[in-house]
Amino acid sequence: MTIIEKWTGRHAHALRTALRLTNEAFAEHLGIAPRTVTKWRERPDIVPSQHLQQALDTSLTQAPPDAQIRFAANLGLDERQLPVEHTVLSQLNEALSDLARAVARLESAEPERSPVH
């Protein structure tokens, strides 16, 4: 998980978008005024108060894994890929193998073509 030493408006905005919340919903989530969230977007260098730093830390820690990944990506820190279920990965590998066999059969069935002069 990405750890933020000192939150700024840029980080807070990245978290809001990663959580896919509106300004109003994010403000309610943090227990602050919507105008504060708007200021974070408008002034990315602003540093929230210590109380809000802690609230943002808690919000990031409690965010679902996919939102944490989006948060890192929003900041250009894309550390991980989305987790893939092993059954889905197994099915994908099987489908690729089937496709490779089908392509090989098609290629072996085609007569060799001579280049056009």
mmCIF file of N, CA and C in Angstrom:
data_model
loop_
_atom_site.group_PDB
_atom_site.id
_atom_site.type_symbol
_atom_site.label_atom_id
_atom_site.label_comp_id
_atom_site.label_asym_id
_atom_site.label_seq_id
_atom_site.Cartn_x
_atom_site.Cartn_y
_atom_site.Cartn_z
ATOM 1 N N MET A 1 0.840 -1.183 0.000
ATOM 2 C CA MET A 1 0.000 0.000 0.000
ATOM 3 C C MET A 1 0.883 1.244 0.000
ATOM 4 N N THR A 2 0.453 2.242 -0.717
ATOM 5 C CA THR A 2 1.161 3.510 -0.770
ATOM 6 C C THR A 2 1.004 4.230 0.565
ATOM 7 N N ILE A 3 2.099 4.771 1.083
ATOM 8 C CA ILE A 3 2.055 5.536 2.331
ATOM 9 C C ILE A 3 2.390 6.980 1.999
ATOM 10 N N ILE A 4 1.566 7.876 2.482
ATOM 11 C CA ILE A 4 1.771 9.303 2.249
ATOM 12 C C ILE A 4 2.309 9.919 3.536
ATOM 13 N N GLU A 5 3.503 10.472 3.453
ATOM 14 C CA GLU A 5 4.122 11.097 4.631
ATOM 15 C C GLU A 5 3.426 12.412 4.984
ATOM 16 N N LYS A 6 3.122 13.217 3.961
ATOM 17 C CA LYS A 6 2.477 14.523 4.177
ATOM 18 C C LYS A 6 1.462 14.717 3.066
ATOM 19 N N TRP A 7 0.191 14.663 3.418
ATOM 20 C CA TRP A 7 -0.886 14.806 2.439
ATOM 21 C C TRP A 7 -0.920 16.227 1.898
ATOM 22 N N THR A 8 -1.245 16.318 0.609
ATOM 23 C CA THR A 8 -1.483 17.608 -0.035
ATOM 24 C C THR A 8 -2.837 17.525 -0.732
ATOM 25 N N GLY A 9 -3.249 18.630 -1.301
ATOM 26 C CA GLY A 9 -4.492 18.634 -2.061
ATOM 27 C C GLY A 9 -4.438 17.646 -3.213
ATOM 28 N N ARG A 10 -3.273 17.509 -3.824
ATOM 29 C CA ARG A 10 -3.099 16.557 -4.929
ATOM 30 C C ARG A 10 -3.361 15.128 -4.454
ATOM 31 N N HIS A 11 -2.815 14.758 -3.310
ATOM 32 C CA HIS A 11 -3.026 13.415 -2.773
ATOM 33 C C HIS A 11 -4.495 13.194 -2.411
ATOM 34 N N ALA A 12 -5.095 14.188 -1.763
ATOM 35 C CA ALA A 12 -6.492 14.060 -1.352
ATOM 36 C C ALA A 12 -7.406 13.915 -2.568
ATOM 37 N N HIS A 13 -7.123 14.683 -3.608
ATOM 38 C CA HIS A 13 -7.926 14.591 -4.832
ATOM 39 C C HIS A 13 -7.747 13.209 -5.473
ATOM 40 N N ALA A 14 -6.519 12.712 -5.464
ATOM 41 C CA ALA A 14 -6.255 11.379 -6.025
ATOM 42 C C ALA A 14 -7.017 10.306 -5.245
ATOM 43 N N LEU A 15 -7.105 10.460 -3.932
ATOM 44 C CA LEU A 15 -7.851 9.498 -3.120
ATOM 45 C C LEU A 15 -9.344 9.587 -3.419
ATOM 46 N N ARG A 16 -9.859 10.796 -3.529
ATOM 47 C CA ARG A 16 -11.288 10.962 -3.825
ATOM 48 C C ARG A 16 -11.645 10.286 -5.138
ATOM 49 N N THR A 17 -10.840 10.513 -6.167
ATOM 50 C CA THR A 17 -11.151 9.907 -7.460
ATOM 51 C C THR A 17 -10.954 8.393 -7.425
ATOM 52 N N ALA A 18 -9.964 7.922 -6.661
ATOM 53 C CA ALA A 18 -9.740 6.476 -6.541
ATOM 54 C C ALA A 18 -10.922 5.788 -5.862
ATOM 55 N N LEU A 19 -11.528 6.488 -4.913
ATOM 56 C CA LEU A 19 -12.702 5.948 -4.229
ATOM 57 C C LEU A 19 -13.978 6.125 -5.051
ATOM 58 N N ARG A 20 -13.855 6.869 -6.144
ATOM 59 C CA ARG A 20 -14.978 7.144 -7.047
ATOM 60 C C ARG A 20 -16.130 7.839 -6.323
ATOM 61 N N LEU A 21 -15.748 8.842 -5.522
ATOM 62 C CA LEU A 21 -16.731 9.621 -4.768
ATOM 63 C C LEU A 21 -16.820 11.035 -5.325
ATOM 64 N N THR A 22 -17.998 11.611 -5.233
ATOM 65 C CA THR A 22 -18.163 13.022 -5.591
ATOM 66 C C THR A 22 -17.522 13.862 -4.489
ATOM 67 N N ASN A 23 -17.353 15.156 -4.755
ATOM 68 C CA ASN A 23 -16.835 16.052 -3.720
ATOM 69 C C ASN A 23 -17.699 15.976 -2.464
ATOM 70 N N GLU A 24 -19.010 15.990 -2.672
ATOM 71 C CA GLU A 24 -19.938 15.978 -1.547
ATOM 72 C C GLU A 24 -19.849 14.666 -0.756
ATOM 73 N N ALA A 25 -19.791 13.551 -1.462
ATOM 74 C CA ALA A 25 -19.720 12.251 -0.791
ATOM 75 C C ALA A 25 -18.388 12.090 -0.061
ATOM 76 N N PHE A 26 -17.293 12.568 -0.664
ATOM 77 C CA PHE A 26 -15.987 12.471 -0.016
ATOM 78 C C PHE A 26 -15.949 13.355 1.214
ATOM 79 N N ALA A 27 -16.523 14.554 1.112
ATOM 80 C CA ALA A 27 -16.589 15.455 2.264
ATOM 81 C C ALA A 27 -17.373 14.807 3.407
ATOM 82 N N GLU A 28 -18.501 14.199 3.089
ATOM 83 C CA GLU A 28 -19.291 13.524 4.113
ATOM 84 C C GLU A 28 -18.512 12.358 4.720
ATOM 85 N N HIS A 29 -17.820 11.624 3.873
ATOM 86 C CA HIS A 29 -16.995 10.487 4.299
ATOM 87 C C HIS A 29 -15.948 10.923 5.331
ATOM 88 N N LEU A 30 -15.368 12.122 5.115
ATOM 89 C CA LEU A 30 -14.326 12.630 6.010
ATOM 90 C C LEU A 30 -14.877 13.508 7.133
ATOM 91 N N GLY A 31 -16.150 13.888 7.020
ATOM 92 C CA GLY A 31 -16.756 14.756 8.033
ATOM 93 C C GLY A 31 -16.319 16.203 7.912
ATOM 94 N N ILE A 32 -16.183 16.662 6.659
ATOM 95 C CA ILE A 32 -15.758 18.040 6.410
ATOM 96 C C ILE A 32 -16.712 18.703 5.429
ATOM 97 N N ALA A 33 -16.497 19.983 5.171
ATOM 98 C CA ALA A 33 -17.327 20.719 4.233
ATOM 99 C C ALA A 33 -16.910 20.399 2.794
ATOM 100 N N PRO A 34 -17.885 20.308 1.878
ATOM 101 C CA PRO A 34 -17.559 20.053 0.467
ATOM 102 C C PRO A 34 -16.598 21.091 -0.117
ATOM 103 N N ARG A 35 -16.666 22.319 0.359
ATOM 104 C CA ARG A 35 -15.791 23.385 -0.151
ATOM 105 C C ARG A 35 -14.321 23.041 0.095
ATOM 106 N N THR A 36 -14.034 22.364 1.190
ATOM 107 C CA THR A 36 -12.656 21.954 1.492
ATOM 108 C C THR A 36 -12.149 20.997 0.421
ATOM 109 N N VAL A 37 -12.983 20.054 0.023
ATOM 110 C CA VAL A 37 -12.605 19.092 -1.010
ATOM 111 C C VAL A 37 -12.366 19.818 -2.338
ATOM 112 N N THR A 38 -13.207 20.798 -2.633
ATOM 113 C CA THR A 38 -13.035 21.587 -3.857
ATOM 114 C C THR A 38 -11.707 22.341 -3.815
ATOM 115 N N LYS A 39 -11.349 22.899 -2.654
ATOM 116 C CA LYS A 39 -10.075 23.612 -2.518
ATOM 117 C C LYS A 39 -8.898 22.690 -2.787
ATOM 118 N N TRP A 40 -8.998 21.442 -2.347
ATOM 119 C CA TRP A 40 -7.906 20.493 -2.580
ATOM 120 C C TRP A 40 -7.676 20.284 -4.073
ATOM 121 N N ARG A 41 -8.767 20.221 -4.830
ATOM 122 C CA ARG A 41 -8.633 20.033 -6.271
ATOM 123 C C ARG A 41 -8.055 21.296 -6.921
ATOM 124 N N GLU A 42 -8.522 22.459 -6.472
ATOM 125 C CA GLU A 42 -8.093 23.725 -7.061
ATOM 126 C C GLU A 42 -6.680 24.126 -6.654
ATOM 127 N N ARG A 43 -6.264 23.709 -5.464
ATOM 128 C CA ARG A 43 -4.940 24.077 -4.941
ATOM 129 C C ARG A 43 -4.192 22.808 -4.534
ATOM 130 N N PRO A 44 -3.595 22.115 -5.495
ATOM 131 C CA PRO A 44 -2.971 20.818 -5.214
ATOM 132 C C PRO A 44 -1.803 20.871 -4.224
ATOM 133 N N ASP A 45 -1.223 22.051 -3.996
ATOM 134 C CA ASP A 45 -0.096 22.148 -3.063
ATOM 135 C C ASP A 45 -0.519 22.427 -1.623
ATOM 136 N N ILE A 46 -1.808 22.676 -1.418
ATOM 137 C CA ILE A 46 -2.291 22.969 -0.069
ATOM 138 C C ILE A 46 -2.078 21.755 0.837
ATOM 139 N N VAL A 47 -1.700 21.995 2.088
ATOM 140 C CA VAL A 47 -1.472 20.921 3.051
ATOM 141 C C VAL A 47 -2.615 20.946 4.072
ATOM 142 N N PRO A 48 -3.404 19.874 4.122
ATOM 143 C CA PRO A 48 -4.509 19.813 5.086
ATOM 144 C C PRO A 48 -3.992 19.813 6.525
ATOM 145 N N SER A 49 -4.888 20.156 7.445
ATOM 146 C CA SER A 49 -4.536 20.175 8.869
ATOM 147 C C SER A 49 -4.143 18.777 9.345
ATOM 148 N N GLN A 50 -3.507 18.726 10.509
ATOM 149 C CA GLN A 50 -3.077 17.446 11.075
ATOM 150 C C GLN A 50 -4.267 16.505 11.283
ATOM 151 N N HIS A 51 -5.381 17.061 11.719
ATOM 152 C CA HIS A 51 -6.590 16.254 11.914
ATOM 153 C C HIS A 51 -7.033 15.619 10.588
ATOM 154 N N LEU A 52 -6.998 16.402 9.525
ATOM 155 C CA LEU A 52 -7.390 15.873 8.214
ATOM 156 C C LEU A 52 -6.337 14.927 7.655
ATOM 157 N N GLN A 53 -5.070 15.144 7.981
ATOM 158 C CA GLN A 53 -4.020 14.204 7.570
ATOM 159 C C GLN A 53 -4.349 12.811 8.120
ATOM 160 N N GLN A 54 -4.745 12.760 9.376
ATOM 161 C CA GLN A 54 -5.086 11.481 10.010
ATOM 162 C C GLN A 54 -6.339 10.873 9.383
ATOM 163 N N ALA A 55 -7.328 11.713 9.090
ATOM 164 C CA ALA A 55 -8.558 11.215 8.465
ATOM 165 C C ALA A 55 -8.267 10.650 7.075
ATOM 166 N N LEU A 56 -7.388 11.297 6.332
ATOM 167 C CA LEU A 56 -7.016 10.811 5.002
ATOM 168 C C LEU A 56 -6.222 9.505 5.106
ATOM 169 N N ASP A 57 -5.326 9.423 6.088
ATOM 170 C CA ASP A 57 -4.598 8.162 6.337
ATOM 171 C C ASP A 57 -5.569 7.018 6.591
ATOM 172 N N THR A 58 -6.539 7.262 7.459
ATOM 173 C CA THR A 58 -7.526 6.234 7.796
ATOM 174 C C THR A 58 -8.344 5.850 6.572
ATOM 175 N N SER A 59 -8.759 6.839 5.798
ATOM 176 C CA SER A 59 -9.555 6.574 4.610
ATOM 177 C C SER A 59 -8.786 5.715 3.614
ATOM 178 N N LEU A 60 -7.500 6.018 3.411
ATOM 179 C CA LEU A 60 -6.678 5.229 2.489
ATOM 180 C C LEU A 60 -6.481 3.811 3.021
ATOM 181 N N THR A 61 -6.215 3.683 4.295
ATOM 182 C CA THR A 61 -5.998 2.358 4.902
ATOM 183 C C THR A 61 -7.241 1.489 4.788
ATOM 184 N N GLN A 62 -8.412 2.090 4.945
ATOM 185 C CA GLN A 62 -9.666 1.332 4.911
ATOM 186 C C GLN A 62 -10.227 1.172 3.492
ATOM 187 N N ALA A 63 -9.590 1.789 2.529
ATOM 188 C CA ALA A 63 -10.078 1.703 1.137
ATOM 189 C C ALA A 63 -9.909 0.276 0.622
ATOM 190 N N PRO A 64 -10.830 -0.160 -0.242
ATOM 191 C CA PRO A 64 -10.690 -1.494 -0.843
ATOM 192 C C PRO A 64 -9.398 -1.574 -1.669
ATOM 193 N N PRO A 65 -8.867 -2.784 -1.851
ATOM 194 C CA PRO A 65 -7.610 -2.929 -2.592
ATOM 195 C C PRO A 65 -7.631 -2.296 -3.988
ATOM 196 N N ASP A 66 -8.746 -2.414 -4.711
ATOM 197 C CA ASP A 66 -8.794 -1.817 -6.050
ATOM 198 C C ASP A 66 -8.701 -0.296 -5.979
ATOM 199 N N ALA A 67 -9.289 0.322 -4.956
ATOM 200 C CA ALA A 67 -9.197 1.775 -4.802
ATOM 201 C C ALA A 67 -7.770 2.182 -4.432
ATOM 202 N N GLN A 68 -7.078 1.363 -3.632
ATOM 203 C CA GLN A 68 -5.688 1.662 -3.289
ATOM 204 C C GLN A 68 -4.801 1.607 -4.531
ATOM 205 N N ILE A 69 -5.085 0.664 -5.409
ATOM 206 C CA ILE A 69 -4.324 0.567 -6.655
ATOM 207 C C ILE A 69 -4.601 1.780 -7.543
ATOM 208 N N ARG A 70 -5.892 2.167 -7.638
ATOM 209 C CA ARG A 70 -6.233 3.354 -8.432
ATOM 210 C C ARG A 70 -5.563 4.599 -7.858
ATOM 211 N N PHE A 71 -5.512 4.702 -6.514
ATOM 212 C CA PHE A 71 -4.883 5.836 -5.853
ATOM 213 C C PHE A 71 -3.413 5.943 -6.268
ATOM 214 N N ALA A 72 -2.686 4.832 -6.179
ATOM 215 C CA ALA A 72 -1.273 4.831 -6.578
ATOM 216 C C ALA A 72 -1.130 5.193 -8.054
ATOM 217 N N ALA A 73 -2.012 4.666 -8.888
ATOM 218 C CA ALA A 73 -1.966 4.971 -10.325
ATOM 219 C C ALA A 73 -2.253 6.445 -10.567
ATOM 220 N N ASN A 74 -3.207 7.018 -9.835
ATOM 221 C CA ASN A 74 -3.543 8.439 -9.987
ATOM 222 C C ASN A 74 -2.347 9.330 -9.665
ATOM 223 N N LEU A 75 -1.487 8.852 -8.774
ATOM 224 C CA LEU A 75 -0.303 9.623 -8.402
ATOM 225 C C LEU A 75 0.916 9.269 -9.247
ATOM 226 N N GLY A 76 0.730 8.347 -10.196
ATOM 227 C CA GLY A 76 1.848 7.917 -11.012
ATOM 228 C C GLY A 76 2.764 6.957 -10.283
ATOM 229 N N LEU A 77 2.238 6.300 -9.258
ATOM 230 C CA LEU A 77 3.030 5.360 -8.453
ATOM 231 C C LEU A 77 2.521 3.948 -8.611
ATOM 232 N N ASP A 78 2.019 3.625 -9.768
ATOM 233 C CA ASP A 78 1.368 2.332 -9.986
ATOM 234 C C ASP A 78 2.312 1.199 -9.610
ATOM 235 N N GLU A 79 2.209 0.757 -8.339
ATOM 236 C CA GLU A 79 3.131 -0.242 -7.805
ATOM 237 C C GLU A 79 2.723 -1.670 -8.132
ATOM 238 N N ARG A 80 1.446 -1.923 -8.233
ATOM 239 C CA ARG A 80 0.974 -3.288 -8.410
ATOM 240 C C ARG A 80 -0.045 -3.316 -9.532
ATOM 241 N N GLN A 81 -0.318 -4.507 -9.968
ATOM 242 C CA GLN A 81 -1.386 -4.720 -10.920
ATOM 243 C C GLN A 81 -2.606 -5.201 -10.145
ATOM 244 N N LEU A 82 -3.766 -5.094 -10.752
ATOM 245 C CA LEU A 82 -4.967 -5.613 -10.113
ATOM 246 C C LEU A 82 -4.816 -7.104 -9.885
ATOM 247 N N PRO A 83 -5.250 -7.586 -8.729
ATOM 248 C CA PRO A 83 -5.134 -9.021 -8.476
ATOM 249 C C PRO A 83 -6.021 -9.815 -9.444
ATOM 250 N N VAL A 84 -5.502 -10.954 -9.903
ATOM 251 C CA VAL A 84 -6.234 -11.810 -10.828
ATOM 252 C C VAL A 84 -6.519 -13.122 -10.114
ATOM 253 N N GLU A 85 -7.754 -13.568 -10.187
ATOM 254 C CA GLU A 85 -8.104 -14.844 -9.582
ATOM 255 C C GLU A 85 -7.413 -15.963 -10.352
ATOM 256 N N HIS A 86 -6.943 -16.969 -9.631
ATOM 257 C CA HIS A 86 -6.218 -18.072 -10.256
ATOM 258 C C HIS A 86 -7.091 -18.844 -11.240
ATOM 259 N N THR A 87 -8.383 -18.969 -10.961
ATOM 260 C CA THR A 87 -9.255 -19.704 -11.891
ATOM 261 C C THR A 87 -9.378 -18.952 -13.214
ATOM 262 N N VAL A 88 -9.474 -17.631 -13.138
ATOM 263 C CA VAL A 88 -9.568 -16.822 -14.358
ATOM 264 C C VAL A 88 -8.260 -16.921 -15.142
ATOM 265 N N LEU A 89 -7.138 -16.858 -14.444
ATOM 266 C CA LEU A 89 -5.846 -16.968 -15.101
ATOM 267 C C LEU A 89 -5.683 -18.336 -15.759
ATOM 268 N N SER A 90 -6.129 -19.389 -15.091
ATOM 269 C CA SER A 90 -6.063 -20.742 -15.639
ATOM 270 C C SER A 90 -6.924 -20.849 -16.905
ATOM 271 N N GLN A 91 -8.132 -20.294 -16.863
ATOM 272 C CA GLN A 91 -9.015 -20.318 -18.030
ATOM 273 C C GLN A 91 -8.405 -19.543 -19.194
ATOM 274 N N LEU A 92 -7.774 -18.423 -18.896
ATOM 275 C CA LEU A 92 -7.133 -17.622 -19.933
ATOM 276 C C LEU A 92 -5.975 -18.393 -20.568
ATOM 277 N N ASN A 93 -5.158 -19.043 -19.763
ATOM 278 C CA ASN A 93 -4.049 -19.843 -20.298
ATOM 279 C C ASN A 93 -4.555 -20.981 -21.172
ATOM 280 N N GLU A 94 -5.626 -21.620 -20.754
ATOM 281 C CA GLU A 94 -6.204 -22.711 -21.544
ATOM 282 C C GLU A 94 -6.720 -22.192 -22.883
ATOM 283 N N ALA A 95 -7.381 -21.047 -22.855
ATOM 284 C CA ALA A 95 -7.906 -20.469 -24.090
ATOM 285 C C ALA A 95 -6.768 -20.091 -25.043
ATOM 286 N N LEU A 96 -5.674 -19.567 -24.504
ATOM 287 C CA LEU A 96 -4.530 -19.221 -25.351
ATOM 288 C C LEU A 96 -3.900 -20.467 -25.968
ATOM 289 N N SER A 97 -3.837 -21.526 -25.193
ATOM 290 C CA SER A 97 -3.307 -22.789 -25.730
ATOM 291 C C SER A 97 -4.186 -23.306 -26.859
ATOM 292 N N ASP A 98 -5.505 -23.264 -26.653
ATOM 293 C CA ASP A 98 -6.440 -23.687 -27.703
ATOM 294 C C ASP A 98 -6.264 -22.840 -28.957
ATOM 295 N N LEU A 99 -6.107 -21.559 -28.775
ATOM 296 C CA LEU A 99 -5.931 -20.656 -29.907
ATOM 297 C C LEU A 99 -4.628 -20.966 -30.655
ATOM 298 N N ALA A 100 -3.566 -21.204 -29.917
ATOM 299 C CA ALA A 100 -2.278 -21.525 -30.552
ATOM 300 C C ALA A 100 -2.379 -22.815 -31.356
ATOM 301 N N ARG A 101 -3.066 -23.826 -30.826
ATOM 302 C CA ARG A 101 -3.243 -25.083 -31.560
ATOM 303 C C ARG A 101 -4.066 -24.858 -32.830
ATOM 304 N N ALA A 102 -5.113 -24.040 -32.740
ATOM 305 C CA ALA A 102 -5.958 -23.768 -33.911
ATOM 306 C C ALA A 102 -5.165 -23.032 -34.984
ATOM 307 N N VAL A 103 -4.351 -22.086 -34.587
ATOM 308 C CA VAL A 103 -3.533 -21.345 -35.553
ATOM 309 C C VAL A 103 -2.525 -22.283 -36.217
ATOM 310 N N ALA A 104 -1.929 -23.161 -35.434
ATOM 311 C CA ALA A 104 -0.959 -24.116 -35.988
ATOM 312 C C ALA A 104 -1.630 -25.038 -37.007
ATOM 313 N N ARG A 105 -2.841 -25.499 -36.714
ATOM 314 C CA ARG A 105 -3.571 -26.347 -37.673
ATOM 315 C C ARG A 105 -3.874 -25.587 -38.949
ATOM 316 N N LEU A 106 -4.299 -24.350 -38.829
ATOM 317 C CA LEU A 106 -4.599 -23.539 -40.011
ATOM 318 C C LEU A 106 -3.348 -23.317 -40.851
ATOM 319 N N GLU A 107 -2.253 -23.035 -40.206
ATOM 320 C CA GLU A 107 -1.016 -22.783 -40.945
ATOM 321 C C GLU A 107 -0.534 -24.045 -41.665
ATOM 322 N N SER A 108 -0.693 -25.190 -41.032
ATOM 323 C CA SER A 108 -0.224 -26.428 -41.671
ATOM 324 C C SER A 108 -1.153 -26.856 -42.801
ATOM 325 N N ALA A 109 -2.397 -26.420 -42.777
ATOM 326 C CA ALA A 109 -3.358 -26.794 -43.815
ATOM 327 C C ALA A 109 -3.238 -25.921 -45.054
ATOM 328 N N GLU A 110 -2.640 -24.736 -44.939
ATOM 329 C CA GLU A 110 -2.511 -23.827 -46.081
ATOM 330 C C GLU A 110 -1.390 -24.295 -46.993
ATOM 331 N N PRO A 111 -1.637 -24.322 -48.304
ATOM 332 C CA PRO A 111 -0.548 -24.658 -49.236
ATOM 333 C C PRO A 111 0.477 -23.520 -49.244
ATOM 334 N N GLU A 112 1.694 -23.895 -49.470
ATOM 335 C CA GLU A 112 2.740 -22.874 -49.523
ATOM 336 C C GLU A 112 2.514 -21.980 -50.707
ATOM 337 N N ARG A 113 2.623 -20.712 -50.482
ATOM 338 C CA ARG A 113 2.410 -19.752 -51.558
ATOM 339 C C ARG A 113 3.750 -19.272 -52.070
ATOM 340 N N SER A 114 3.850 -19.219 -53.379
ATOM 341 C CA SER A 114 5.085 -18.704 -53.948
ATOM 342 C C SER A 114 4.971 -17.190 -54.071
ATOM 343 N N PRO A 115 6.074 -16.504 -53.898
ATOM 344 C CA PRO A 115 6.014 -15.047 -53.997
ATOM 345 C C PRO A 115 5.616 -14.605 -55.391
ATOM 346 N N VAL A 116 4.894 -13.522 -55.467
ATOM 347 C CA VAL A 116 4.480 -12.964 -56.754
ATOM 348 C C VAL A 116 5.637 -12.186 -57.341
ATOM 349 N N HIS A 117 5.900 -12.454 -58.629
ATOM 350 C CA HIS A 117 7.016 -11.750 -59.282
ATOM 351 C C HIS A 117 6.519 -10.615 -60.066
#
